Structures are given as C-alpha cells and as structure tokens.
Amino acid sequence: MTSPTVKLNSGHQMPLVGFGLWKVTNETCADQVYNAIKTGYRLFDGACDYGNEQEAGQGVARAIKEGLVKRSDLFLVSKLWNSFHDAPHVEPICRKQLSDWGIDYLDLYIMHFPISLKYVDPKDRYPPGFTYDGKNVVPGKASIQETWQAMEKLVDAGLAKSIGISNFAAVLVMDLLRYAKIKPATLQIEHHPYLTQEGLLDLAKSEDIVVTAYSSFGPQSYNELEMKKAQSTALLFDNPTIKKVAEKHGKTPAQVLLRWATQRGIAVIPKSNNQGRLKQNLDVTGWDLEKGELEEISGLNQNLRFNDPPSYGVPLPIFA
C-alpha cells in the first residue's frame, strides 16, 4: 500500500500521507525509516532541528541498496532552521543537510519558522535550537524576503525541486506572495480538530498552496514533552465524537483524525514505531467520512495551539 499523491503548483507530485521524523530518536530513526519504506511510505518529513537527518538518510540508503525503492520513488522533505536565514547561509546549510541525508536534492525544502535568529556556526553546535549560546535567544536581521529569495536560488541550482513554508500566519503568506518569483508549493501548519484554522486553509487553497498538517492528533504529541497545556487537554483519541465515528467505520480514532484531514485535501505526516499502526496510518485515503461527520469533527475547534514558542519558554510570540 502506498499513498495517493497531490499535484503541487511546482508541477511535482507529493504523497498525501507521509512519515514525520519529529521526535524520532537517533537510535531508532534508521530502522524506522527503513521499515516505513517497506510498509509503503514514500514521503519523509525531516528538519535540521530534529537532529536525525543522518540516521534518516541511513534508512533511505539501506532501502535503496536492497532494491525496495529508487531515489525517484521517494519524496524527501527538510527544513531551513531559523539560525540560517541570512542569504549567504541558506545554500551552505542546505548542502550540509543534503550531505547528512546522503542525497543530491530535496523534493521539498521548507522555511521552518518565519523567524530569523543570529547565526550559529554548525561547527560550534548543530542543530543549534532556538538559542545563540545555549541560553539566550538572539534575533537575527534577515527578512523573510531575503530568506525566501535565497531559497528560490536552491530551486535554480537543482538542490530542491520545490520550496515551501511552515508556521506562517495568513498575513505573512499574503506578504510573501507579493515578491515571490517561486510560489510556496506547501504550507505546513499545526492542524487538528482543536485547531482548524479554516481561514488560513481557505487562503492556501485560493493560492494553490497545498497544506500539510502536523500534530494531527492534537495534544498527544505534546504530552511526551510534559507541556501543561497538553496535559490539561482531553485527548482527541478519547473524544466521544471521534470514538463514535471510528466505531461506525470500523477504524481507529487515529485513522479518523487523519482521514478528516486527507478527505479535505490536507496532507498528513504521522509517525509510529509500531508496525500495525504504521499500516493503519497509511490506510487513510481509500474510504470516506460522511459530510456531516466531517463537519461534526471540525466543530470541535477551540483555536487551541500547542506548538507555540512561548510554550517552550522561548520568548518569540509569533502567533500572538
């Protein structure tokens, strides 16, 4: 089983269901990527900040060496971290990430946050995280325009086939579109029934920008981080509406949450180290929820955001 694809405005096809590499440990990452490829996953969503791109690349290399896939069968995604937004740093860090993956090009390279931070030399600390010196958050001087135009050059150089954005509010998307020579192919955002962001989805659709949802299970991913907001929020897996719909369709609550997104044309990037759940998470396109069920699930919206820098103690209130 593999995922159906969606056509990006860049002309490339992207799988609607992928495997997210956030919080995948270095010890298990290579095996998880390899096993996910065996299961049928073709899109892998990585990032500098996840600190596991070398291991992800090892899993990819093993699968290619064994003949499970060719490089062209895969859709590999990475992200530009905040510390490398200055134009002179964009291509060198992209090339480092390609080297870590062990590949020649990325299918999609995304601006991780609309935040510029002071440059940290990868030789000194990598990935650098949000701080300049391990303690202090120091803003950088690069504008989003400067960074985006440097990313456009990656496409011209053949280092990235498509480029995209993440964690952008609507006003930043509209501003970027004023000067972009290459339109963002995707917009990656936190999206689940507690945070539906309908207006942002409408804007992306009107501009032919495909939306990818992260944290599709809401607070689940953040409980592991001991985030108080997540710990005090009812799990979507236990929500009566989600459980009712899941029981009706003979699916798991996770599958219902993922299908609620994919049926509306939104790509998803769940992860699991459980083989059974890996298969279940991939089986979220070949069956449909009823229109009323989609609306009922969307009605759970509370505008409740978990992935917000201040929630991690980082004083960058980009969603304020």
XYZ file of C-alpha atoms in Angstrom:
320
model
C 0.000 0.000 0.000
C 1.262 3.471 -0.908
C -0.342 6.874 -0.594
C -2.089 8.681 -3.425
C -0.420 11.924 -4.449
C -1.415 15.547 -4.823
C -0.003 17.803 -7.526
C 1.943 20.816 -6.252
C 1.979 24.194 -8.008
C 5.618 23.396 -8.877
C 4.359 20.574 -11.069
C 5.659 17.788 -8.827
C 3.548 15.081 -7.207
C 3.615 14.786 -3.384
C 2.231 11.843 -1.396
C -0.811 12.807 0.656
C 0.368 10.660 3.577
C 3.937 10.700 4.825
C 6.053 9.818 7.836
C 7.064 12.627 10.196
C 10.534 12.498 11.747
C 9.958 14.914 14.653
C 10.949 13.271 17.954
C 12.187 10.088 16.255
C 15.259 9.117 18.261
C 18.703 8.782 16.730
C 18.872 5.204 17.976
C 15.729 4.072 16.147
C 15.492 6.509 13.221
C 17.296 4.482 10.529
C 15.274 1.353 11.289
C 12.009 3.297 11.486
C 12.576 4.916 8.108
C 13.561 1.597 6.551
C 10.520 -0.187 7.999
C 8.234 2.647 6.928
C 9.514 2.329 3.362
C 8.861 -1.427 3.491
C 5.333 -0.676 4.689
C 4.706 1.659 1.757
C 5.619 5.152 2.943
C 7.324 7.308 0.339
C 7.333 10.786 1.921
C 9.592 11.507 4.899
C 9.335 14.862 6.620
C 12.596 15.865 8.284
C 14.306 19.011 9.537
C 17.640 20.328 10.724
C 16.089 20.892 14.134
C 15.108 17.237 14.554
C 18.758 16.236 14.722
C 18.246 12.889 12.986
C 18.820 13.533 9.289
C 21.953 11.380 9.076
C 20.085 8.434 10.542
C 17.067 9.041 8.294
C 19.415 9.013 5.342
C 20.870 5.706 6.502
C 17.406 4.182 6.464
C 16.809 5.528 2.974
C 20.177 4.259 1.741
C 19.504 0.775 3.088
C 16.116 0.610 1.362
C 17.605 1.769 -1.941
C 20.548 -0.638 -1.671
C 18.167 -3.554 -1.098
C 16.097 -2.560 -4.118
C 12.933 -1.703 -2.190
C 12.764 1.716 -3.855
C 14.654 4.051 -6.134
C 15.504 7.591 -5.049
C 12.950 8.861 -7.548
C 10.222 6.873 -5.751
C 10.759 8.877 -2.574
C 9.681 12.397 -1.601
C 12.189 13.697 0.943
C 11.473 16.867 2.871
C 13.678 19.001 5.085
C 13.528 22.441 6.624
C 15.675 25.537 6.926
C 16.276 26.405 10.563
C 15.924 29.933 11.953
C 19.651 30.388 12.571
C 20.429 30.122 8.851
C 18.025 32.702 7.388
C 20.723 35.147 6.248
C 21.047 34.721 2.481
C 24.737 33.691 2.488
C 23.967 30.810 4.869
C 20.974 29.289 3.066
C 22.737 27.308 0.362
C 25.621 26.068 2.566
C 23.251 24.735 5.224
C 21.056 23.128 2.591
C 24.128 21.403 1.177
C 25.066 20.200 4.669
C 21.595 18.754 5.122
C 21.788 17.037 1.751
C 25.116 15.559 2.813
C 23.577 14.353 6.074
C 20.754 12.678 4.147
C 23.245 11.293 1.622
C 21.257 12.631 -1.345
C 21.732 15.127 -4.179
C 18.445 17.018 -3.933
C 15.431 17.521 -1.689
C 11.954 17.120 -3.089
C 10.769 19.909 -0.784
C 12.700 22.397 1.360
C 10.657 24.388 3.847
C 11.260 27.542 5.866
C 10.615 26.046 9.312
C 9.516 29.234 11.079
C 9.069 32.859 9.970
C 11.784 33.731 12.483
C 15.347 34.899 11.887
C 17.834 34.108 14.652
C 21.510 35.002 14.973
C 23.750 32.657 13.025
C 25.324 29.728 14.841
C 28.192 28.006 13.048
C 27.325 24.300 12.620
C 30.886 23.507 13.663
C 30.123 25.010 17.067
C 26.680 23.453 17.675
C 24.301 21.549 15.431
C 21.410 21.617 15.428
C 21.521 24.960 17.228
C 17.957 25.107 18.562
C 16.417 28.428 19.477
C 19.360 29.822 21.446
C 22.542 31.510 20.253
C 24.784 30.346 23.089
C 22.750 27.611 24.713
C 20.990 30.168 26.937
C 19.906 33.309 25.110
C 17.537 33.759 22.181
C 19.138 36.392 19.913
C 17.139 37.639 16.909
C 18.765 37.784 13.505
C 18.434 40.538 10.920
C 17.260 38.637 7.834
C 13.828 39.468 6.469
C 11.532 36.744 5.196
C 12.015 38.228 1.726
C 15.798 37.848 1.910
C 15.476 34.255 3.050
C 12.826 33.291 0.520
C 14.782 34.718 -2.382
C 17.812 32.711 -1.270
C 15.619 29.604 -1.157
C 14.427 30.290 -4.701
C 18.043 30.023 -5.803
C 18.128 26.484 -4.395
C 15.500 25.527 -6.958
C 17.518 27.158 -9.729
C 20.595 25.231 -8.548
C 18.745 21.906 -8.522
C 19.176 21.413 -4.775
C 15.424 21.500 -4.095
C 12.627 20.638 -6.506
C 10.018 22.588 -4.544
C 10.144 25.069 -1.672
C 7.558 25.786 0.980
C 6.775 27.494 4.264
C 5.708 26.454 7.742
C 4.102 28.126 10.738
C 3.115 31.185 8.684
C 0.057 33.251 9.566
C -2.170 34.408 6.699
C -0.763 37.938 6.633
C 2.784 36.606 6.182
C 1.654 34.339 3.365
C -0.019 37.282 1.617
C 3.086 39.422 2.031
C 5.415 36.708 0.698
C 3.245 36.271 -2.395
C 3.870 39.930 -3.314
C 7.530 39.320 -4.107
C 7.913 35.559 -4.582
C 9.104 34.545 -8.031
C 8.508 30.945 -6.997
C 5.247 30.493 -5.107
C 5.393 28.300 -1.988
C 4.354 24.800 -3.002
C 3.209 23.868 0.501
C 2.255 25.403 3.815
C 2.869 23.201 6.843
C 0.814 24.088 9.913
C -0.465 22.649 13.162
C -3.877 21.325 12.212
C -6.240 19.105 14.182
C -9.864 19.336 15.340
C -8.887 21.586 18.273
C -7.133 23.996 15.843
C -8.806 24.010 12.431
C -7.516 27.379 11.074
C -10.223 27.497 8.397
C -9.357 30.992 7.160
C -5.732 30.021 6.604
C -6.820 26.874 4.759
C -9.088 28.945 2.512
C -6.246 31.332 1.673
C -3.877 28.482 0.836
C -6.481 26.830 -1.379
C -7.174 30.067 -3.239
C -3.441 30.405 -3.966
C -2.964 26.753 -4.983
C -0.724 26.049 -1.988
C -1.073 22.523 -0.593
C -1.431 22.385 3.188
C 0.373 19.749 5.238
C -0.926 19.150 8.761
C 1.411 18.353 11.609
C 0.322 17.273 15.085
C -2.797 15.686 13.604
C -3.552 14.055 16.953
C -3.606 17.342 18.885
C -2.251 17.174 22.439
C -0.980 13.600 22.079
C 2.446 14.601 20.722
C 2.992 17.241 23.377
C 2.196 15.126 26.431
C 5.592 13.499 25.949
C 7.134 16.959 26.340
C 5.272 17.445 29.632
C 3.572 20.555 28.270
C 0.981 21.694 30.816
C -1.487 22.896 28.163
C -1.408 19.486 26.500
C -1.625 17.581 29.770
C -4.739 19.519 30.772
C -6.470 18.945 27.420
C -8.672 15.912 26.726
C -7.092 13.550 24.217
C -8.729 13.537 20.803
C -8.420 9.745 20.809
C -10.862 9.740 23.742
C -13.256 12.323 22.334
C -16.805 10.879 22.111
C -17.335 12.258 18.597
C -14.094 10.764 17.295
C -14.758 7.427 19.009
C -18.311 7.292 17.658
C -17.197 7.913 14.077
C -14.340 5.425 14.406
C -16.656 2.702 15.663
C -19.127 3.327 12.850
C -16.473 2.948 10.168
C -14.522 0.140 11.823
C -11.427 2.336 12.063
C -9.211 3.603 14.873
C -9.568 7.149 16.266
C -6.153 7.930 14.726
C -7.385 6.871 11.292
C -10.485 9.043 11.646
C -8.377 12.074 12.578
C -6.075 11.515 9.603
C -8.957 10.885 7.185
C -10.696 14.061 8.389
C -7.634 15.874 7.005
C -6.887 13.893 3.834
C -10.506 13.855 2.691
C -10.347 17.651 2.713
C -7.150 17.627 0.603
C -4.758 18.190 3.508
C -1.571 16.116 3.621
C -0.576 14.413 6.886
C 2.732 13.230 8.360
C 2.049 10.928 11.344
C 4.704 8.675 12.790
C 4.742 5.416 14.702
C 7.296 2.788 15.644
C 4.525 0.186 15.853
C 4.194 -1.840 12.645
C 0.447 -2.241 12.994
C -0.127 1.476 13.464
C 2.252 2.250 10.593
C -0.093 0.337 8.280
C -3.207 1.865 9.826
C -1.882 5.409 9.455
C -1.243 4.773 5.764
C -4.804 3.479 5.279
C -6.454 6.891 5.482
C -7.434 7.629 1.887
C -9.428 4.704 0.476
C -12.603 5.260 2.477
C -14.750 8.295 3.237
C -16.351 10.032 6.161
C -19.825 11.447 5.664
C -20.203 15.186 5.122
C -21.954 15.539 8.484
C -19.145 13.673 10.212
C -16.515 15.972 8.715
C -18.494 18.965 9.928
C -19.042 17.486 13.386
C -15.319 16.848 13.811
C -14.478 20.368 12.596
C -16.956 21.651 15.162
C -14.592 20.530 17.929
C -12.386 23.556 17.159
C -11.168 25.502 20.204
C -8.398 27.520 18.491
C -6.084 25.591 20.782
C -2.468 25.733 19.645
C 0.273 23.602 21.214
C 3.321 24.300 19.033
C 3.900 27.889 20.122
C 7.461 29.004 21.036
C 6.430 30.629 24.367
C 5.040 27.229 25.390
C 8.654 26.002 25.291
C 9.922 29.015 27.206
C 11.095 30.743 24.006
C 10.100 34.443 24.009
C 9.044 34.624 20.350
C 5.240 35.066 20.291
C 4.808 34.631 16.540
C 1.166 33.586 16.830
C 0.120 36.419 19.160
